């Protein structure tokens, strides 16, 4: 047998053994990988949790309302006349700023006339004071001078009264000039012109509408049945355009309209994120508030078969808890089920969980 044939024969004799050892090595590798996976376990699902808490809640009814300014006035002319100037719509003014100007030429002439009359009376009074001084010296020497002294004293007293009247007429004329320019009763924005320059304004005619856009409140008409459950100072939830805030009850008029059976409710807003004229909805309580178990809305999983949530147990595993939903207020909702205050419930990452699945708390409330 040639050498090449011998070598090939030997190789064919050894190959089965090599293949057997390769299978064993592969099996050992698989066992090691399996053991490693068993030691590490499945990866925990990252979640965010919040605590079950007790809150005071009451059933509510949503009532339509509006954001309005607490300072909204149609400013009127105090003096009749032709309008020569008017503030522009959109102008922001401070209290005391001029809003309009009525032609006051004739009234300024009246001021000049009154001042001239005042000066005339003042000059006569000055003359009489000097005359009295002279007559007092003469009265010591003869009776005739004494008689003239008494007459001059009387004239001086009349002149003093005339001067007071003249000064009053000056002030009256100046006041007419001042009131020819209607002024802002508060800080605000001109939102409407009710007359235009060149038009005649009667005394009392409204010329501009002024609104303070910073001091706003919510006004609504609410059922009389809510009177027992709403008190001054209470905070109610107000919603608009997907946003919400708590507003304090400033005023509740406990008298209902005879036709609508509704009463006036006014709420203070803590911020000016909403503009005057905007429509809002107010959650008005219809029963007494009671203490209930609540969870964050995001903790509840809604399905056709019912509602449930996942609680994190002491082993960091997700436990499914079926719940019945109740009153909702803001981000929290009443739940009834096998829960207790302080339980950790999953608010983020709960949609794809399985009961008993290991979880890793990455944020939210902690025990």
PDB file of C-alpha atoms in Angstrom, residues 112-335:
ATOM      1  CA  UNK A 112     -58.843 133.612  31.661  1.00  0.00           C
ATOM      2  CA  UNK A 113     -61.941 135.717  32.390  1.00  0.00           C
ATOM      3  CA  UNK A 114     -62.267 134.321  35.908  1.00  0.00           C
ATOM      4  CA  UNK A 115     -58.602 134.970  36.642  1.00  0.00           C
ATOM      5  CA  UNK A 116     -58.959 138.562  35.416  1.00  0.00           C
ATOM      6  CA  UNK A 117     -61.945 139.091  37.706  1.00  0.00           C
ATOM      7  CA  UNK A 118     -59.949 137.620  40.578  1.00  0.00           C
ATOM      8  CA  UNK A 119     -57.100 140.044  39.896  1.00  0.00           C
ATOM      9  CA  UNK A 120     -59.551 142.970  39.797  1.00  0.00           C
ATOM     10  CA  UNK A 121     -61.043 142.088  43.173  1.00  0.00           C
ATOM     11  CA  UNK A 122     -57.607 141.467  44.633  1.00  0.00           C
ATOM     12  CA  UNK A 123     -56.495 144.970  43.525  1.00  0.00           C
ATOM     13  CA  UNK A 124     -59.531 146.597  45.146  1.00  0.00           C
ATOM     14  CA  UNK A 125     -58.857 144.688  48.360  1.00  0.00           C
ATOM     15  CA  UNK A 126     -55.267 145.896  48.374  1.00  0.00           C
ATOM     16  CA  UNK A 127     -56.476 149.495  47.958  1.00  0.00           C
ATOM     17  CA  UNK A 128     -58.991 149.178  50.801  1.00  0.00           C
ATOM     18  CA  UNK A 129     -56.356 147.725  53.130  1.00  0.00           C
ATOM     19  CA  UNK A 130     -54.138 150.754  52.497  1.00  0.00           C
ATOM     20  CA  UNK A 131     -57.097 153.131  52.916  1.00  0.00           C
ATOM     21  CA  UNK A 132     -57.961 151.567  56.243  1.00  0.00           C
ATOM     22  CA  UNK A 133     -54.439 152.080  57.471  1.00  0.00           C
ATOM     23  CA  UNK A 134     -54.622 155.787  56.548  1.00  0.00           C
ATOM     24  CA  UNK A 135     -58.085 156.312  58.068  1.00  0.00           C
ATOM     25  CA  UNK A 136     -57.090 154.711  61.352  1.00  0.00           C
ATOM     26  CA  UNK A 137     -54.478 157.428  61.772  1.00  0.00           C
ATOM     27  CA  UNK A 138     -56.977 160.193  60.949  1.00  0.00           C
ATOM     28  CA  UNK A 139     -59.723 158.768  63.169  1.00  0.00           C
ATOM     29  CA  UNK A 140     -57.688 159.633  66.227  1.00  0.00           C
ATOM     30  CA  UNK A 141     -58.024 163.347  65.333  1.00  0.00           C
ATOM     31  CA  UNK A 142     -61.668 163.808  64.123  1.00  0.00           C
ATOM     32  CA  UNK A 143     -65.032 162.134  64.052  1.00  0.00           C
ATOM     33  CA  UNK A 144     -65.468 162.431  60.270  1.00  0.00           C
ATOM     34  CA  UNK A 145     -62.498 160.168  59.678  1.00  0.00           C
ATOM     35  CA  UNK A 146     -63.992 157.677  62.145  1.00  0.00           C
ATOM     36  CA  UNK A 147     -67.178 157.455  60.046  1.00  0.00           C
ATOM     37  CA  UNK A 148     -65.202 156.920  56.858  1.00  0.00           C
ATOM     38  CA  UNK A 149     -63.170 154.240  58.643  1.00  0.00           C
ATOM     39  CA  UNK A 150     -66.283 152.235  59.438  1.00  0.00           C
ATOM     40  CA  UNK A 151     -67.501 152.472  55.829  1.00  0.00           C
ATOM     41  CA  UNK A 152     -64.128 151.416  54.472  1.00  0.00           C
ATOM     42  CA  UNK A 153     -63.965 148.435  56.846  1.00  0.00           C
ATOM     43  CA  UNK A 154     -67.345 147.335  55.492  1.00  0.00           C
ATOM     44  CA  UNK A 155     -66.125 147.730  51.907  1.00  0.00           C
ATOM     45  CA  UNK A 156     -62.985 145.760  52.773  1.00  0.00           C
ATOM     46  CA  UNK A 157     -65.071 142.874  54.162  1.00  0.00           C
ATOM     47  CA  UNK A 158     -67.189 142.843  50.991  1.00  0.00           C
ATOM     48  CA  UNK A 159     -64.015 142.809  48.874  1.00  0.00           C
ATOM     49  CA  UNK A 160     -62.703 139.824  50.816  1.00  0.00           C
ATOM     50  CA  UNK A 161     -65.911 137.921  50.090  1.00  0.00           C
ATOM     51  CA  UNK A 162     -65.726 138.965  46.437  1.00  0.00           C
ATOM     52  CA  UNK A 163     -62.144 137.627  46.260  1.00  0.00           C
ATOM     53  CA  UNK A 164     -63.203 134.268  47.684  1.00  0.00           C
ATOM     54  CA  UNK A 165     -66.008 134.071  45.105  1.00  0.00           C
ATOM     55  CA  UNK A 166     -63.604 135.054  42.306  1.00  0.00           C
ATOM     56  CA  UNK A 167     -61.159 132.331  43.336  1.00  0.00           C
ATOM     57  CA  UNK A 168     -63.986 129.777  43.368  1.00  0.00           C
ATOM     58  CA  UNK A 169     -64.990 130.858  39.849  1.00  0.00           C
ATOM     59  CA  UNK A 170     -61.384 130.326  38.700  1.00  0.00           C
ATOM     60  CA  UNK A 171     -61.324 126.825  40.203  1.00  0.00           C
ATOM     61  CA  UNK A 172     -64.696 126.041  38.612  1.00  0.00           C
ATOM     62  CA  UNK A 173     -63.497 127.182  35.189  1.00  0.00           C
ATOM     63  CA  UNK A 174     -60.259 125.184  35.539  1.00  0.00           C
ATOM     64  CA  UNK A 175     -62.266 122.118  36.583  1.00  0.00           C
ATOM     65  CA  UNK A 176     -64.382 122.396  33.415  1.00  0.00           C
ATOM     66  CA  UNK A 177     -61.194 122.431  31.358  1.00  0.00           C
ATOM     67  CA  UNK A 178     -59.811 119.398  33.212  1.00  0.00           C
ATOM     68  CA  UNK A 179     -63.055 117.455  32.767  1.00  0.00           C
ATOM     69  CA  UNK A 180     -62.949 118.138  29.036  1.00  0.00           C
ATOM     70  CA  UNK A 181     -60.348 115.337  28.895  1.00  0.00           C
ATOM     71  CA  UNK A 182     -61.771 111.995  30.137  1.00  0.00           C
ATOM     72  CA  UNK A 183     -59.045 110.052  31.979  1.00  0.00           C
ATOM     73  CA  UNK A 184     -58.420 106.382  32.776  1.00  0.00           C
ATOM     74  CA  UNK A 185     -59.949 105.341  36.120  1.00  0.00           C
ATOM     75  CA  UNK A 186     -57.506 102.387  36.327  1.00  0.00           C
ATOM     76  CA  UNK A 187     -54.588 100.790  34.478  1.00  0.00           C
ATOM     77  CA  UNK A 188     -55.808  99.028  31.364  1.00  0.00           C
ATOM     78  CA  UNK A 189     -56.044  98.658  27.604  1.00  0.00           C
ATOM     79  CA  UNK A 190     -58.362 100.549  25.264  1.00  0.00           C
ATOM     80  CA  UNK A 191     -60.393  97.801  23.581  1.00  0.00           C
ATOM     81  CA  UNK A 192     -63.078  99.842  21.793  1.00  0.00           C
ATOM     82  CA  UNK A 193     -63.811 103.342  20.540  1.00  0.00           C
ATOM     83  CA  UNK A 194     -67.448 104.249  21.099  1.00  0.00           C
ATOM     84  CA  UNK A 195     -67.148 107.625  19.328  1.00  0.00           C
ATOM     85  CA  UNK A 196     -64.700 108.984  16.775  1.00  0.00           C
ATOM     86  CA  UNK A 197     -62.788 112.294  16.543  1.00  0.00           C
ATOM     87  CA  UNK A 198     -64.986 115.013  15.074  1.00  0.00           C
ATOM     88  CA  UNK A 199     -68.206 113.628  16.555  1.00  0.00           C
ATOM     89  CA  UNK A 200     -70.196 115.480  19.182  1.00  0.00           C
ATOM     90  CA  UNK A 201     -70.132 114.039  22.664  1.00  0.00           C
ATOM     91  CA  UNK A 202     -72.958 114.895  25.018  1.00  0.00           C
ATOM     92  CA  UNK A 203     -72.279 115.049  28.723  1.00  0.00           C
ATOM     93  CA  UNK A 204     -72.397 111.425  29.899  1.00  0.00           C
ATOM     94  CA  UNK A 205     -71.833 109.965  26.424  1.00  0.00           C
ATOM     95  CA  UNK A 206     -69.545 106.900  26.454  1.00  0.00           C
ATOM     96  CA  UNK A 207     -66.365 107.453  24.439  1.00  0.00           C
ATOM     97  CA  UNK A 208     -64.071 104.423  24.994  1.00  0.00           C
ATOM     98  CA  UNK A 209     -64.144 101.013  26.637  1.00  0.00           C
ATOM     99  CA  UNK A 210     -61.202 100.350  28.973  1.00  0.00           C
ATOM    100  CA  UNK A 211     -60.323  96.859  30.282  1.00  0.00           C
ATOM    101  CA  UNK A 212     -57.696  95.784  32.791  1.00  0.00           C
ATOM    102  CA  UNK A 213     -56.329  92.535  31.333  1.00  0.00           C
ATOM    103  CA  UNK A 214     -54.256  91.666  34.411  1.00  0.00           C
ATOM    104  CA  UNK A 215     -57.003  91.438  37.040  1.00  0.00           C
ATOM    105  CA  UNK A 216     -59.254  88.687  35.694  1.00  0.00           C
ATOM    106  CA  UNK A 217     -61.700  86.293  37.305  1.00  0.00           C
ATOM    107  CA  UNK A 218     -64.060  83.490  36.325  1.00  0.00           C
ATOM    108  CA  UNK A 219     -67.806  84.083  36.414  1.00  0.00           C
ATOM    109  CA  UNK A 220     -70.456  81.402  36.099  1.00  0.00           C
ATOM    110  CA  UNK A 221     -74.085  80.739  36.964  1.00  0.00           C
ATOM    111  CA  UNK A 222     -74.355  77.558  39.027  1.00  0.00           C
ATOM    112  CA  UNK A 223     -77.329  75.544  40.350  1.00  0.00           C
ATOM    113  CA  UNK A 224     -78.789  76.565  43.690  1.00  0.00           C
ATOM    114  CA  UNK A 225     -78.442  72.932  44.770  1.00  0.00           C
ATOM    115  CA  UNK A 226     -74.655  73.423  44.951  1.00  0.00           C
ATOM    116  CA  UNK A 227     -74.933  76.195  47.553  1.00  0.00           C
ATOM    117  CA  UNK A 228     -74.496  73.721  50.441  1.00  0.00           C
ATOM    118  CA  UNK A 229     -71.292  72.294  48.981  1.00  0.00           C
ATOM    119  CA  UNK A 230     -69.488  75.473  47.844  1.00  0.00           C
ATOM    120  CA  UNK A 231     -68.094  77.957  50.353  1.00  0.00           C
ATOM    121  CA  UNK A 232     -66.172  81.187  50.015  1.00  0.00           C
ATOM    122  CA  UNK A 233     -62.443  80.460  49.885  1.00  0.00           C
ATOM    123  CA  UNK A 234     -62.895  76.917  48.540  1.00  0.00           C
ATOM    124  CA  UNK A 235     -60.845  75.965  45.479  1.00  0.00           C
ATOM    125  CA  UNK A 236     -62.583  74.595  42.393  1.00  0.00           C
ATOM    126  CA  UNK A 237     -61.063  73.041  39.289  1.00  0.00           C
ATOM    127  CA  UNK A 238     -61.280  75.220  36.153  1.00  0.00           C
ATOM    128  CA  UNK A 239     -60.534  73.831  32.668  1.00  0.00           C
ATOM    129  CA  UNK A 240     -59.929  75.520  29.304  1.00  0.00           C
ATOM    130  CA  UNK A 241     -58.168  74.446  26.107  1.00  0.00           C
ATOM    131  CA  UNK A 242     -56.749  71.296  27.673  1.00  0.00           C
ATOM    132  CA  UNK A 243     -55.289  73.228  30.614  1.00  0.00           C
ATOM    133  CA  UNK A 244     -56.559  73.412  34.164  1.00  0.00           C
ATOM    134  CA  UNK A 245     -55.924  75.226  37.415  1.00  0.00           C
ATOM    135  CA  UNK A 246     -57.485  75.527  40.841  1.00  0.00           C
ATOM    136  CA  UNK A 247     -59.313  78.806  41.431  1.00  0.00           C
ATOM    137  CA  UNK A 248     -60.452  80.218  44.778  1.00  0.00           C
ATOM    138  CA  UNK A 249     -64.115  81.077  45.289  1.00  0.00           C
ATOM    139  CA  UNK A 250     -64.139  84.860  45.776  1.00  0.00           C
ATOM    140  CA  UNK A 251     -67.860  85.421  45.805  1.00  0.00           C
ATOM    141  CA  UNK A 252     -70.998  83.327  45.803  1.00  0.00           C
ATOM    142  CA  UNK A 253     -74.252  85.263  45.705  1.00  0.00           C
ATOM    143  CA  UNK A 254     -76.691  83.053  47.674  1.00  0.00           C
ATOM    144  CA  UNK A 255     -79.720  84.310  45.753  1.00  0.00           C
ATOM    145  CA  UNK A 256     -80.938  82.514  42.655  1.00  0.00           C
ATOM    146  CA  UNK A 257     -82.498  83.981  39.555  1.00  0.00           C
ATOM    147  CA  UNK A 258     -86.275  83.501  39.670  1.00  0.00           C
ATOM    148  CA  UNK A 259     -86.397  82.043  36.170  1.00  0.00           C
ATOM    149  CA  UNK A 260     -83.158  80.059  35.806  1.00  0.00           C
ATOM    150  CA  UNK A 261     -82.753  79.082  39.495  1.00  0.00           C
ATOM    151  CA  UNK A 262     -79.048  79.768  39.134  1.00  0.00           C
ATOM    152  CA  UNK A 263     -76.749  81.849  41.340  1.00  0.00           C
ATOM    153  CA  UNK A 264     -73.692  83.958  40.559  1.00  0.00           C
ATOM    154  CA  UNK A 265     -70.290  82.352  41.258  1.00  0.00           C
ATOM    155  CA  UNK A 266     -66.994  84.235  40.930  1.00  0.00           C
ATOM    156  CA  UNK A 267     -63.517  82.717  41.178  1.00  0.00           C
ATOM    157  CA  UNK A 268     -60.099  84.354  41.510  1.00  0.00           C
ATOM    158  CA  UNK A 269     -57.448  83.094  39.092  1.00  0.00           C
ATOM    159  CA  UNK A 270     -53.929  82.633  40.455  1.00  0.00           C
ATOM    160  CA  UNK A 271     -52.380  83.434  37.093  1.00  0.00           C
ATOM    161  CA  UNK A 272     -53.227  85.276  33.910  1.00  0.00           C
ATOM    162  CA  UNK A 273     -52.638  82.385  31.513  1.00  0.00           C
ATOM    163  CA  UNK A 274     -56.210  82.873  30.252  1.00  0.00           C
ATOM    164  CA  UNK A 275     -57.566  86.009  28.602  1.00  0.00           C
ATOM    165  CA  UNK A 276     -60.744  87.937  29.327  1.00  0.00           C
ATOM    166  CA  UNK A 277     -63.589  86.647  27.183  1.00  0.00           C
ATOM    167  CA  UNK A 278     -62.329  83.056  27.136  1.00  0.00           C
ATOM    168  CA  UNK A 279     -64.841  80.282  27.883  1.00  0.00           C
ATOM    169  CA  UNK A 280     -64.036  77.799  30.643  1.00  0.00           C
ATOM    170  CA  UNK A 281     -65.633  74.893  32.483  1.00  0.00           C
ATOM    171  CA  UNK A 282     -65.838  74.693  36.265  1.00  0.00           C
ATOM    172  CA  UNK A 283     -66.160  71.486  38.291  1.00  0.00           C
ATOM    173  CA  UNK A 284     -68.841  72.375  40.852  1.00  0.00           C
ATOM    174  CA  UNK A 285     -69.444  69.849  43.676  1.00  0.00           C
ATOM    175  CA  UNK A 286     -72.914  68.336  43.965  1.00  0.00           C
ATOM    176  CA  UNK A 287     -72.391  66.474  47.260  1.00  0.00           C
ATOM    177  CA  UNK A 288     -70.287  66.601  50.402  1.00  0.00           C
ATOM    178  CA  UNK A 289     -66.620  65.643  49.980  1.00  0.00           C
ATOM    179  CA  UNK A 290     -65.578  62.273  51.460  1.00  0.00           C
ATOM    180  CA  UNK A 291     -62.204  60.591  51.998  1.00  0.00           C
ATOM    181  CA  UNK A 292     -61.494  57.991  49.288  1.00  0.00           C
ATOM    182  CA  UNK A 293     -58.584  55.938  47.938  1.00  0.00           C
ATOM    183  CA  UNK A 294     -57.126  57.494  44.799  1.00  0.00           C
ATOM    184  CA  UNK A 295     -54.475  56.724  42.200  1.00  0.00           C
ATOM    185  CA  UNK A 296     -52.975  58.711  39.363  1.00  0.00           C
ATOM    186  CA  UNK A 297     -55.029  58.409  36.178  1.00  0.00           C
ATOM    187  CA  UNK A 298     -52.031  56.933  34.327  1.00  0.00           C
ATOM    188  CA  UNK A 299     -52.023  53.934  36.675  1.00  0.00           C
ATOM    189  CA  UNK A 300     -55.387  52.673  35.383  1.00  0.00           C
ATOM    190  CA  UNK A 301     -55.443  50.341  32.380  1.00  0.00           C
ATOM    191  CA  UNK A 302     -58.810  50.464  30.614  1.00  0.00           C
ATOM    192  CA  UNK A 303     -60.029  47.412  28.725  1.00  0.00           C
ATOM    193  CA  UNK A 304     -63.428  46.265  27.483  1.00  0.00           C
ATOM    194  CA  UNK A 305     -63.407  43.558  30.134  1.00  0.00           C
ATOM    195  CA  UNK A 306     -62.858  46.110  32.898  1.00  0.00           C
ATOM    196  CA  UNK A 307     -60.277  48.330  34.566  1.00  0.00           C
ATOM    197  CA  UNK A 308     -57.167  47.218  36.411  1.00  0.00           C
ATOM    198  CA  UNK A 309     -53.762  48.400  37.540  1.00  0.00           C
ATOM    199  CA  UNK A 310     -50.432  46.896  38.522  1.00  0.00           C
ATOM    200  CA  UNK A 311     -49.096  47.072  42.064  1.00  0.00           C
ATOM    201  CA  UNK A 312     -45.396  46.490  42.812  1.00  0.00           C
ATOM    202  CA  UNK A 313     -44.964  43.925  45.605  1.00  0.00           C
ATOM    203  CA  UNK A 314     -42.034  43.426  47.968  1.00  0.00           C
ATOM    204  CA  UNK A 315     -40.226  41.243  45.424  1.00  0.00           C
ATOM    205  CA  UNK A 316     -40.465  43.964  42.758  1.00  0.00           C
ATOM    206  CA  UNK A 317     -42.973  41.971  40.754  1.00  0.00           C
ATOM    207  CA  UNK A 318     -46.118  43.331  39.128  1.00  0.00           C
ATOM    208  CA  UNK A 319     -49.414  42.235  40.676  1.00  0.00           C
ATOM    209  CA  UNK A 320     -52.585  42.844  38.708  1.00  0.00           C
ATOM    210  CA  UNK A 321     -55.402  44.371  40.776  1.00  0.00           C
ATOM    211  CA  UNK A 322     -58.888  44.791  39.305  1.00  0.00           C
ATOM    212  CA  UNK A 323     -60.464  48.113  40.302  1.00  0.00           C
ATOM    213  CA  UNK A 324     -63.747  49.978  40.051  1.00  0.00           C
ATOM    214  CA  UNK A 325     -63.447  53.657  39.178  1.00  0.00           C
ATOM    215  CA  UNK A 326     -65.255  56.482  40.962  1.00  0.00           C
ATOM    216  CA  UNK A 327     -64.897  60.252  41.335  1.00  0.00           C
ATOM    217  CA  UNK A 328     -62.195  61.954  39.278  1.00  0.00           C
ATOM    218  CA  UNK A 329     -60.491  65.217  40.205  1.00  0.00           C
ATOM    219  CA  UNK A 330     -57.578  66.555  38.224  1.00  0.00           C
ATOM    220  CA  UNK A 331     -54.921  63.890  37.674  1.00  0.00           C
ATOM    221  CA  UNK A 332     -56.350  61.560  40.330  1.00  0.00           C
ATOM    222  CA  UNK A 333     -59.293  59.198  40.357  1.00  0.00           C
ATOM    223  CA  UNK A 334     -61.078  57.225  43.048  1.00  0.00           C
ATOM    224  CA  UNK A 335     -60.570  53.438  42.926  1.00  0.00           C
TER     225      UNK A 335
END
